[in-house]
Coordinates of C-alpha atoms in Angstrom, one line a residue:
Chain R
M7 CA 77.6 98.4 70.6
K8 CA 75.4 100.8 72.5
T9 CA 77.0 103.4 74.8
V10 CA 75.3 103.5 78.2
V11 CA 77.6 105.9 80.0
K12 CA 79.4 108.7 78.3
A13 CA 81.7 111.3 80.0
V14 CA 83.0 114.2 77.9
G15 CA 85.7 116.6 79.2
V16 CA 84.5 116.1 82.8
S17 CA 86.2 118.1 85.6
K18 CA 85.2 118.4 89.2
Y19 CA 86.8 120.7 91.9
F20 CA 86.5 120.6 95.6
A21 CA 88.0 123.8 97.1
N22 CA 91.4 123.7 95.5
V23 CA 91.5 120.1 94.8
N24 CA 91.0 119.0 91.3
A25 CA 89.3 115.7 92.0
L26 CA 88.8 115.0 88.3
D27 CA 90.7 116.6 85.5
N28 CA 89.2 116.6 82.0
V29 CA 88.1 113.0 82.0
D30 CA 86.6 111.3 78.9
F31 CA 85.3 107.7 78.7
E32 CA 82.5 105.5 77.4
V33 CA 81.0 102.3 78.8
T34 CA 79.1 100.1 76.4
E35 CA 76.1 98.0 77.2
G36 CA 76.6 94.8 79.1
E37 CA 80.2 95.6 79.8
L38 CA 82.2 94.8 83.0
F39 CA 84.1 98.0 83.3
G40 CA 86.8 98.5 86.0
V41 CA 88.0 101.8 87.4
I42 CA 91.4 101.0 89.0
G43 CA 93.4 103.4 91.1
P44 CA 94.5 104.3 94.7
D45 CA 92.7 106.2 97.3
G46 CA 92.2 109.8 96.4
A47 CA 92.5 109.1 92.6
G48 CA 89.0 110.3 92.0
K49 CA 87.1 107.0 91.7
T50 CA 84.3 107.9 94.1
T51 CA 83.8 111.4 92.5
L52 CA 83.5 109.7 89.2
F53 CA 80.8 107.3 90.5
R54 CA 78.8 110.3 92.0
L55 CA 78.9 112.1 88.8
I56 CA 77.5 109.2 87.0
N57 CA 74.8 108.5 89.7
T58 CA 73.8 112.3 89.5
L59 CA 74.6 113.0 93.2
L60 CA 77.3 115.4 91.9
V61 CA 77.2 118.0 89.1
P62 CA 80.3 118.4 86.9
D63 CA 82.1 121.7 87.0
E64 CA 83.0 121.2 83.3
G65 CA 82.0 118.8 80.6
S66 CA 79.0 116.5 80.6
V67 CA 77.9 113.0 81.7
T68 CA 75.1 111.2 80.0
V69 CA 73.6 107.9 81.1
L70 CA 71.6 106.0 78.4
G71 CA 71.5 109.3 76.5
L72 CA 70.1 111.3 79.4
D73 CA 71.9 114.3 80.8
S74 CA 73.1 113.9 84.4
V75 CA 72.2 117.4 85.3
Y76 CA 68.8 118.1 83.6
E77 CA 67.4 114.6 83.5
Y78 CA 68.7 113.1 86.7
R79 CA 65.2 112.0 87.8
K80 CA 65.0 109.7 84.8
I81 CA 68.5 108.3 85.4
R82 CA 68.2 107.4 89.0
P83 CA 65.8 104.5 88.6
L84 CA 68.0 103.0 85.9
L85 CA 71.0 102.8 88.3
G86 CA 71.9 100.6 91.2
Y87 CA 74.5 102.1 93.4
M88 CA 76.6 100.4 96.1
P89 CA 78.7 103.0 97.9
G90 CA 82.1 102.3 99.3
R91 CA 81.0 102.6 102.9
F92 CA 78.2 100.3 104.2
S93 CA 75.1 102.5 103.9
L94 CA 72.2 100.3 104.8
Y95 CA 70.1 100.8 107.9
Q96 CA 71.9 98.9 110.7
D97 CA 68.8 98.8 112.9
L98 CA 66.6 97.2 110.4
T99 CA 66.6 93.6 109.7
V100 CA 68.1 92.1 106.4
E101 CA 64.5 91.7 105.1
E102 CA 63.3 95.1 106.2
N103 CA 66.3 96.7 104.4
L104 CA 65.6 94.9 101.2
N105 CA 61.8 95.7 101.4
F106 CA 62.7 99.4 102.0
F107 CA 64.9 99.6 98.9
A108 CA 62.2 97.7 96.9
S109 CA 59.5 100.1 97.9
V110 CA 61.5 103.3 97.3
F111 CA 61.8 102.2 93.7
G112 CA 58.1 101.1 93.6
T113 CA 58.7 97.4 93.3
T114 CA 58.6 94.3 95.6
I115 CA 61.1 91.6 96.5
E116 CA 58.9 89.0 94.8
S117 CA 58.9 90.6 91.4
N118 CA 62.7 90.7 91.1
Y119 CA 63.5 87.7 93.3
E120 CA 65.1 85.7 90.5
L121 CA 67.7 88.3 89.8
I122 CA 69.0 88.6 93.4
K123 CA 68.4 84.9 94.2
P124 CA 72.0 83.7 93.7
I125 CA 73.2 86.3 96.2
Y126 CA 70.2 86.6 98.5
R127 CA 69.8 82.9 98.9
Q128 CA 72.9 82.8 101.2
L129 CA 71.4 85.6 103.3
E130 CA 67.8 84.2 103.7
P131 CA 68.5 82.1 106.7
F132 CA 69.4 85.3 108.5
K133 CA 66.6 87.5 107.1
T134 CA 65.4 88.4 110.6
R135 CA 68.9 89.5 111.8
L136 CA 69.7 93.2 112.1
A137 CA 71.9 94.4 109.3
G138 CA 74.3 95.8 111.9
A139 CA 74.8 92.4 113.3
L140 CA 76.0 90.8 110.0
S141 CA 79.5 89.8 109.2
G142 CA 81.5 91.9 106.6
G143 CA 80.8 89.4 103.8
M144 CA 77.1 89.2 104.6
K145 CA 76.7 92.9 104.7
Q146 CA 78.3 93.1 101.3
K147 CA 75.9 90.6 99.9
L148 CA 73.0 92.5 101.4
A149 CA 74.2 95.8 100.0
L150 CA 74.5 94.2 96.6
S151 CA 71.0 92.7 96.8
C152 CA 69.6 96.1 97.8
A153 CA 71.4 97.8 94.8
L154 CA 69.8 95.2 92.5
I155 CA 66.3 94.9 93.8
H156 CA 64.8 97.3 91.3
K157 CA 66.5 95.5 88.4
P158 CA 68.7 98.4 87.3
R159 CA 70.3 98.6 83.8
I160 CA 73.6 99.8 85.2
L161 CA 75.3 98.7 88.4
L162 CA 77.7 101.0 90.1
L163 CA 80.0 99.3 92.7
D164 CA 82.3 101.6 94.6
E165 CA 85.2 99.6 96.0
P166 CA 83.1 96.5 96.9
T167 CA 86.3 94.5 97.8
T168 CA 88.3 97.0 99.8
G169 CA 89.4 95.5 103.1
V170 CA 87.9 92.2 102.1
D171 CA 90.1 89.0 102.3
A172 CA 91.4 87.2 99.2
V173 CA 88.7 84.4 99.4
S174 CA 85.7 86.7 99.8
R175 CA 87.1 88.9 97.0
K176 CA 87.2 85.9 94.7
E177 CA 83.6 85.0 95.6
F178 CA 82.5 88.6 94.9
W179 CA 83.9 88.6 91.5
E180 CA 82.2 85.3 90.7
M181 CA 78.8 86.9 91.7
L182 CA 79.6 89.8 89.3
K183 CA 80.2 87.3 86.4
V184 CA 76.7 85.8 87.1
L185 CA 75.1 89.3 87.1
K186 CA 76.8 90.2 83.8
Q187 CA 75.2 87.2 82.2
E188 CA 71.8 88.9 83.1
G189 CA 72.9 91.7 80.8
I190 CA 73.5 94.3 83.4
T191 CA 76.3 96.8 82.8
I192 CA 78.7 96.8 85.7
I193 CA 81.1 99.6 86.6
V194 CA 83.2 98.6 89.5
S195 CA 86.1 100.4 91.2
T196 CA 88.9 98.8 93.1
P197 CA 92.4 99.7 94.5
Y198 CA 93.5 96.1 94.0
M199 CA 95.5 96.0 90.6
D200 CA 95.1 92.3 90.3
E201 CA 91.3 92.5 90.0
A202 CA 91.8 94.5 86.7
K203 CA 92.2 91.2 84.8
L204 CA 88.7 90.2 85.8
C205 CA 87.2 93.2 83.9
E206 CA 86.6 93.4 80.1
R207 CA 88.0 97.0 80.0
V208 CA 89.6 99.1 82.7
A209 CA 90.3 102.8 83.3
L210 CA 93.5 103.4 85.2
I211 CA 93.1 106.5 87.3
Q212 CA 95.5 108.5 89.3
D213 CA 95.3 112.1 90.7
G214 CA 92.1 112.8 88.9
K215 CA 93.4 111.8 85.5
I216 CA 92.7 108.8 83.4
L217 CA 96.1 107.2 82.6
Q218 CA 94.7 104.7 80.0
I219 CA 91.6 102.9 79.1
D220 CA 91.8 99.5 77.4
S221 CA 91.4 95.8 77.9
P222 CA 93.7 94.4 80.6
E223 CA 95.6 92.5 78.0
S224 CA 96.3 95.6 75.9
I225 CA 97.2 97.7 78.9
V226 CA 99.9 95.0 79.8
E227 CA 101.1 95.0 76.2
G228 CA 101.9 98.7 76.7
F229 CA 104.7 97.7 78.9
K230 CA 107.6 97.4 76.3
K231 CA 110.7 97.1 78.4
P232 CA 112.2 93.7 78.9
L233 CA 111.4 92.7 82.5
L234 CA 113.4 90.5 84.8
G235 CA 112.3 89.0 88.1
I236 CA 115.2 88.8 90.6
K237 CA 115.2 86.9 93.8
A238 CA 117.9 86.9 96.5
K239 CA 118.3 85.7 100.1
S240 CA 117.5 89.2 101.4
T241 CA 115.0 91.2 99.3
Y242 CA 115.9 94.4 101.2
Q243 CA 119.6 94.0 100.5
L244 CA 118.8 93.2 96.8
L245 CA 116.7 96.3 96.6
Q246 CA 119.5 98.5 98.1
A247 CA 122.0 97.1 95.7
L248 CA 119.8 97.5 92.6
K249 CA 119.1 101.2 93.6
A250 CA 122.9 101.7 93.6
Y251 CA 123.3 100.1 90.3
P252 CA 123.8 102.9 87.7
K253 CA 121.9 100.9 84.9
T254 CA 118.7 100.4 87.0
N255 CA 115.6 102.0 85.6
S256 CA 113.2 100.5 88.0
A257 CA 113.3 97.9 90.8
Q258 CA 110.1 97.1 92.5
P259 CA 109.2 94.3 94.8
F260 CA 106.5 91.9 93.5
G261 CA 105.9 89.1 95.9
E262 CA 109.2 87.0 96.3
Y263 CA 110.7 88.7 93.2
V264 CA 111.9 92.2 92.4
H265 CA 110.8 93.3 89.0
Y266 CA 113.7 95.0 87.3
T267 CA 114.2 97.0 84.1
E268 CA 117.2 98.8 82.7
K269 CA 117.5 102.2 81.0
N270 CA 116.7 101.9 77.4
R271 CA 118.0 98.4 76.8
T272 CA 117.8 94.7 77.4
P273 CA 119.6 93.9 80.7
D274 CA 123.0 92.3 80.5
Q275 CA 122.4 89.5 83.0
D276 CA 126.0 88.5 83.5
E277 CA 127.0 92.1 84.3
L278 CA 124.1 92.5 86.7
R279 CA 125.0 89.2 88.5
D280 CA 128.6 90.4 88.8
F281 CA 127.5 93.7 90.3
L282 CA 125.2 92.0 92.8
K283 CA 127.9 89.5 93.8
K284 CA 130.3 92.4 94.4
Q285 CA 127.7 94.1 96.6
G286 CA 127.5 90.9 98.7
V287 CA 124.0 89.8 97.6
Y288 CA 123.6 86.1 97.9
D289 CA 121.5 83.4 96.3
V290 CA 120.7 85.5 93.3
Q291 CA 118.2 84.0 90.9
V292 CA 117.2 85.9 87.7
V293 CA 114.3 84.9 85.5
S294 CA 112.4 86.6 82.6
V295 CA 108.9 87.6 83.8
K296 CA 105.7 88.8 82.1
P297 CA 104.6 92.3 83.2
T298 CA 101.4 92.7 85.1
I299 CA 98.8 95.6 85.2
E300 CA 100.6 96.9 88.3
D301 CA 103.9 97.1 86.4
R302 CA 102.2 99.1 83.7
F303 CA 100.4 101.3 86.2
M304 CA 103.6 102.3 88.0
E305 CA 105.2 102.9 84.6
L306 CA 102.3 105.2 83.7
M307 CA 102.6 107.0 87.0
D308 CA 106.0 108.2 86.1
P309 CA 105.8 110.6 83.1
Q310 CA 109.5 110.1 82.2
N311 CA 108.9 106.5 81.3
E312 CA 106.2 107.5 78.8
E313 CA 108.5 110.0 77.1
E314 CA 111.1 107.1 76.6
N315 CA 108.4 104.8 75.3
N316 CA 107.3 107.4 72.8
A317 CA 110.7 108.5 71.8
Chain M
M8 CA 118.0 92.1 124.4
L9 CA 115.0 89.8 124.4
D10 CA 115.1 86.8 122.1
F11 CA 111.3 87.0 121.4
A12 CA 109.1 90.0 121.0
I13 CA 106.0 87.9 121.4
Q14 CA 105.6 84.5 123.0
T15 CA 102.2 82.8 123.3
K16 CA 101.0 79.4 124.4
G17 CA 97.5 78.1 124.0
L18 CA 96.2 81.8 123.8
T19 CA 92.4 81.7 123.8
R20 CA 89.5 84.2 123.9
M21 CA 85.9 83.3 124.1
F22 CA 82.9 85.6 123.7
G23 CA 80.1 83.5 125.4
D24 CA 80.1 80.2 123.6
F25 CA 82.0 81.5 120.7
T26 CA 85.8 80.8 120.6
A27 CA 87.1 83.9 118.7
V28 CA 90.8 82.8 119.2
D29 CA 91.4 79.1 119.8
H30 CA 94.6 78.0 121.5
I31 CA 97.2 79.8 119.4
T32 CA 100.8 79.1 120.1
F33 CA 103.6 81.0 118.4
N34 CA 106.7 83.1 118.9
V35 CA 107.9 86.1 117.1
K36 CA 111.6 86.7 117.1
Q37 CA 113.1 90.1 118.0
G38 CA 113.7 92.2 114.8
E39 CA 111.6 89.8 112.7
I40 CA 109.0 90.9 110.1
F41 CA 105.9 88.8 111.0
G42 CA 102.9 88.7 108.6
F43 CA 99.6 87.9 110.5
L44 CA 97.1 86.8 107.9
G45 CA 93.6 85.4 108.0
A46 CA 90.2 85.8 106.4
N47 CA 87.8 88.4 107.7
G48 CA 86.3 87.0 110.9
A49 CA 89.2 84.4 111.5
G50 CA 90.1 86.0 114.9
K51 CA 93.0 88.3 113.8
T52 CA 91.6 91.5 115.4
T53 CA 90.7 89.7 118.7
A54 CA 94.3 88.2 118.8
M55 CA 95.8 91.6 118.1
K56 CA 93.8 93.2 120.9
M57 CA 95.1 90.6 123.4
L58 CA 98.7 91.2 122.2
T59 CA 98.4 95.0 122.5
G60 CA 97.0 94.8 126.1
L61 CA 93.4 95.9 125.1
L62 CA 91.7 92.7 125.8
T63 CA 92.3 90.1 128.5
P64 CA 92.6 86.4 127.3
T65 CA 90.2 83.8 128.5
S66 CA 93.0 81.3 128.9
G67 CA 96.5 80.6 127.7
E68 CA 99.7 82.5 128.1
A69 CA 101.2 85.5 126.2
R70 CA 104.2 87.7 126.8
V71 CA 104.7 90.8 124.6
S72 CA 108.1 92.6 124.9
G73 CA 108.7 90.4 127.9
R74 CA 105.6 91.5 129.7
D75 CA 102.6 89.4 130.7
V76 CA 99.3 90.2 129.0
Y77 CA 97.3 89.5 132.2
T78 CA 99.3 91.5 134.8
E79 CA 101.3 94.0 132.7
A80 CA 98.8 95.2 130.1
E81 CA 99.4 98.9 130.9
S82 CA 103.2 98.4 130.6
I83 CA 102.7 96.6 127.3
K84 CA 100.8 99.6 125.8
K85 CA 103.6 101.9 126.7
N86 CA 106.2 99.6 125.2
I87 CA 104.7 98.8 121.7
G88 CA 104.0 100.9 118.7
Y89 CA 100.7 100.7 116.8
M90 CA 99.5 102.1 113.6
S91 CA 96.4 101.3 111.5
Q92 CA 95.1 102.6 108.2
K93 CA 91.7 103.3 109.8
F94 CA 93.0 105.4 112.7
S95 CA 96.4 106.9 113.1
L96 CA 96.8 110.6 113.0
Y97 CA 94.6 113.6 113.9
D98 CA 93.5 115.2 110.6
D99 CA 93.0 118.6 112.2
L100 CA 96.4 118.8 113.9
T101 CA 99.6 119.7 111.9
A102 CA 102.3 117.1 111.3
E103 CA 104.4 118.6 114.1
E104 CA 101.4 118.8 116.5
N105 CA 100.7 115.0 115.9
I106 CA 104.4 114.2 116.7
R107 CA 104.3 116.2 119.9
F108 CA 101.0 114.8 120.9
Y109 CA 102.0 111.2 120.5
G110 CA 105.4 111.8 122.0
G111 CA 103.6 113.0 125.1
V112 CA 101.3 110.0 125.1
Y113 CA 104.3 107.7 124.9
G114 CA 106.0 109.6 127.8
I115 CA 108.9 111.1 126.0
Q116 CA 110.4 114.0 128.0
P117 CA 109.9 117.5 126.4
H118 CA 113.6 118.3 125.7
E119 CA 114.1 114.9 124.1
L120 CA 110.9 115.2 122.2
S121 CA 111.8 118.4 120.3
Q122 CA 115.0 116.7 119.2
K123 CA 113.2 113.5 118.2
A124 CA 110.6 115.6 116.3
E125 CA 113.2 117.4 114.3
E126 CA 114.9 114.1 113.4
L127 CA 111.6 112.5 112.4
L128 CA 110.6 115.5 110.2
E129 CA 114.0 115.4 108.5
R130 CA 114.0 111.7 108.0
T131 CA 110.6 111.6 106.5
G132 CA 111.3 114.7 104.3
L133 CA 108.4 116.6 106.0
I134 CA 110.4 119.6 107.2
E135 CA 108.6 121.9 104.7
E136 CA 105.3 120.5 105.6
R137 CA 105.5 120.5 109.4
K138 CA 102.9 123.3 109.7
K139 CA 100.5 121.7 107.4
L140 CA 97.3 120.0 108.7
V141 CA 97.6 116.3 108.3
K142 CA 94.4 116.2 106.2
D143 CA 96.1 118.3 103.5
L144 CA 99.0 115.8 103.2
P145 CA 98.9 113.1 100.5
L146 CA 97.9 109.7 101.8
G147 CA 101.4 108.2 101.2
W148 CA 103.0 110.9 103.4
K149 CA 100.4 110.5 106.0
Q150 CA 101.2 106.9 106.3
K151 CA 105.0 107.5 106.4
L152 CA 104.4 110.0 109.2
A153 CA 102.0 107.7 111.2
F154 CA 104.5 104.8 110.9
S155 CA 107.4 107.0 112.1
I156 CA 105.3 108.4 115.0
A157 CA 104.4 104.8 116.0
I158 CA 108.1 104.0 116.6
L159 CA 109.0 107.4 118.0
H160 CA 109.6 105.9 121.5
H161 CA 111.7 103.1 119.9
P162 CA 109.5 100.2 121.0
N163 CA 110.6 96.6 120.8
I164 CA 107.7 95.8 118.5
V165 CA 105.4 97.8 116.3
F166 CA 101.9 96.5 115.2
L167 CA 100.7 97.5 111.7
D168 CA 97.1 96.8 111.0
E169 CA 96.5 96.9 107.3
P170 CA 98.9 99.8 106.9
T171 CA 98.8 99.8 103.1
G172 CA 95.1 99.5 102.2
G173 CA 94.1 101.6 99.2
V174 CA 97.6 103.1 98.7
D175 CA 99.0 103.5 95.2
P176 CA 101.4 100.7 94.0
V177 CA 104.5 102.9 94.3
T178 CA 103.8 104.3 97.8
R179 CA 102.8 100.8 99.0
R180 CA 106.3 99.6 98.0
Q181 CA 107.9 102.7 99.6
F182 CA 106.1 101.8 102.8
W183 CA 107.5 98.3 102.7
E184 CA 111.0 99.7 102.3
Q185 CA 110.3 101.7 105.5
I186 CA 109.3 98.4 107.2
Y187 CA 112.6 96.8 106.1
E188 CA 114.5 99.8 107.5
V189 CA 112.8 99.6 110.9
S190 CA 113.3 95.9 111.0
E191 CA 117.1 96.5 110.3
Q192 CA 117.1 98.8 113.4
G193 CA 116.1 95.8 115.4
I194 CA 112.4 96.7 115.8
T195 CA 110.0 93.8 115.4
V196 CA 107.3 94.4 112.9
F197 CA 103.9 92.6 113.3
V198 CA 101.8 93.3 110.2
T199 CA 98.4 92.4 108.8
T200 CA 97.5 92.8 105.1
H201 CA 95.0 91.7 102.5
Y202 CA 97.6 92.0 99.8
M203 CA 99.0 88.6 99.3
D204 CA 102.1 89.8 97.5
E205 CA 103.1 91.6 100.6
A206 CA 102.9 88.4 102.6
E207 CA 105.9 87.3 100.6
Y208 CA 108.0 90.3 101.9
C209 CA 107.7 89.0 105.5
D210 CA 110.4 86.8 107.2
R211 CA 107.6 84.6 108.5
I212 CA 103.9 84.5 108.2
S213 CA 100.9 82.8 110.0
I214 CA 97.5 82.2 108.7
M215 CA 94.5 82.1 111.0
V216 CA 91.4 80.0 110.1
D217 CA 88.4 79.8 112.4
G218 CA 90.4 81.1 115.4
R219 CA 93.2 78.6 115.0
M220 CA 96.6 79.2 113.6
D221 CA 96.6 76.8 110.7
A222 CA 99.9 77.8 109.1
L223 CA 103.1 79.2 110.5
G224 CA 106.5 79.5 108.7
T225 CA 108.6 81.3 106.1
P226 CA 106.7 82.1 102.9
A227 CA 108.9 79.5 101.1
E228 CA 108.1 76.9 103.8
L229 CA 104.4 77.4 103.5
K230 CA 104.5 77.3 99.7
Q231 CA 106.4 74.0 99.7
E232 CA 104.2 72.5 102.4
H233 CA 101.0 73.2 100.4
S234 CA 102.6 72.7 97.0
A235 CA 101.6 76.2 95.9
E236 CA 103.2 78.8 93.7
T237 CA 102.2 81.7 95.7
I238 CA 101.1 82.6 99.2
E239 CA 97.7 83.6 97.8
E240 CA 97.2 80.0 96.7
V241 CA 98.1 78.8 100.2
F242 CA 95.8 81.3 101.7
I243 CA 92.8 80.4 99.5
K244 CA 93.4 76.8 100.2
L245 CA 93.4 77.2 103.9
A246 CA 90.6 79.9 104.1
R247 CA 88.3 77.9 101.9
S248 CA 88.3 75.2 104.5
A249 CA 86.9 77.6 107.1
K250 CA 83.6 76.6 108.7
R251 CA 82.9 80.0 110.1
G252 CA 80.9 82.3 107.8
G253 CA 83.1 85.2 108.8
G254 CA 84.1 86.6 105.4

């Protein structure tokens, strides 16, 4: 497999903030690669280092074998970049925006129409509308069309689904699957942990450090502790009780359940039920649950857990 | 004590021919955690603006904290709390200055305010950081502070507009614990979110589709009603039926 993006020992500082701290990763051709982490983790800095808008303070970034500092001019036409904030011209129409981006890269809408067709088709009825007057979902589709119009080899999407409702998010990921079939390498960042499973490989990132890079399945497999899902009449009361329970290692709400692990052992369910009963927690249901990426992410955020796993 | 923090009947807002909010009728009980869900463009923001006294309805009735949205909008603004992820605190003021500024806006008397500010800093664990500019605080702390400030004047109800967007999974859960605590104190919490797992933490939720309120009930009721495993499934089912190309 051919490596298309390679970062070696990359660090980036802003004043006293270490935005990225000695980061290494590789993305292979045709891959759908996710960068998953909360606000402030360093996702946007990472994208700007790849797209040559920032220069690393340490280490190097290469894109298709080209150095991001010395050969940035050659790299730029190979990339399509959709920034996190809507950055198109609000006072140009849909079609004018698309034409503008096509001409900047020395091409035309017609010559690459086939590639953007599945996305742009839904926008075409509004092609004379000003970009600023589009709904959120339509803006997103236009931004994606503009990022694709010069047929880039690599597509960089910085938080395309942030603040977007569950249905539109689903649709967006379906569009990405179609683009992937065209052979475009896609690097996409998101703060929604549940979107990790839609990627082939993901990098979990927090405080400028990559916690882990692997397939979503392998990342979840890294969660070794037996995990229980506990439900009660009042989730708040249940949480308070579990925090007071000396054997609790972690108790985190996940939807209607609280995901629960015990320190260094398989939970004794009878003992746990007894304790909750004494604490006056009613309607307790305990089931065994499969961990999710989010369980693993939280475990990785706490260094103590890692020491236990490695012990 | 009021029974209901919010009461609406046929609440409607038109923009020209466009019905942004279409006859919504619902009550929110005092002390309840109420999740207000809907796709982008379904009318959530317009409805929130009417309930917070920022926008006059076209027709219908609504009372917030016992006050009428037509005739007592100014009084509503003083008696609610509001926090959003997009705008909450002034980045170039310190934690303490933000508390004092908002305390002043909410009309808290100076002597009372200094005491409340101390309590707030202590409760949020920000005593050491009081002189720090808000922009230098981690996002999780900023949100904790913003939420505490939004309820500094002990309102009947606090509106939280996507309070947890982009926050790490641990901080997001800590924020919900703070929501539970606030609700235990009897303050009603009206919250919007795009995280469907968070919808399950609410006492009751509503889902707006094309300006209408197409679902209203406890998470368990809605899942049963739509034979779904999760609220996300219910949401997708309902939002897919939308005619409006909002999203």
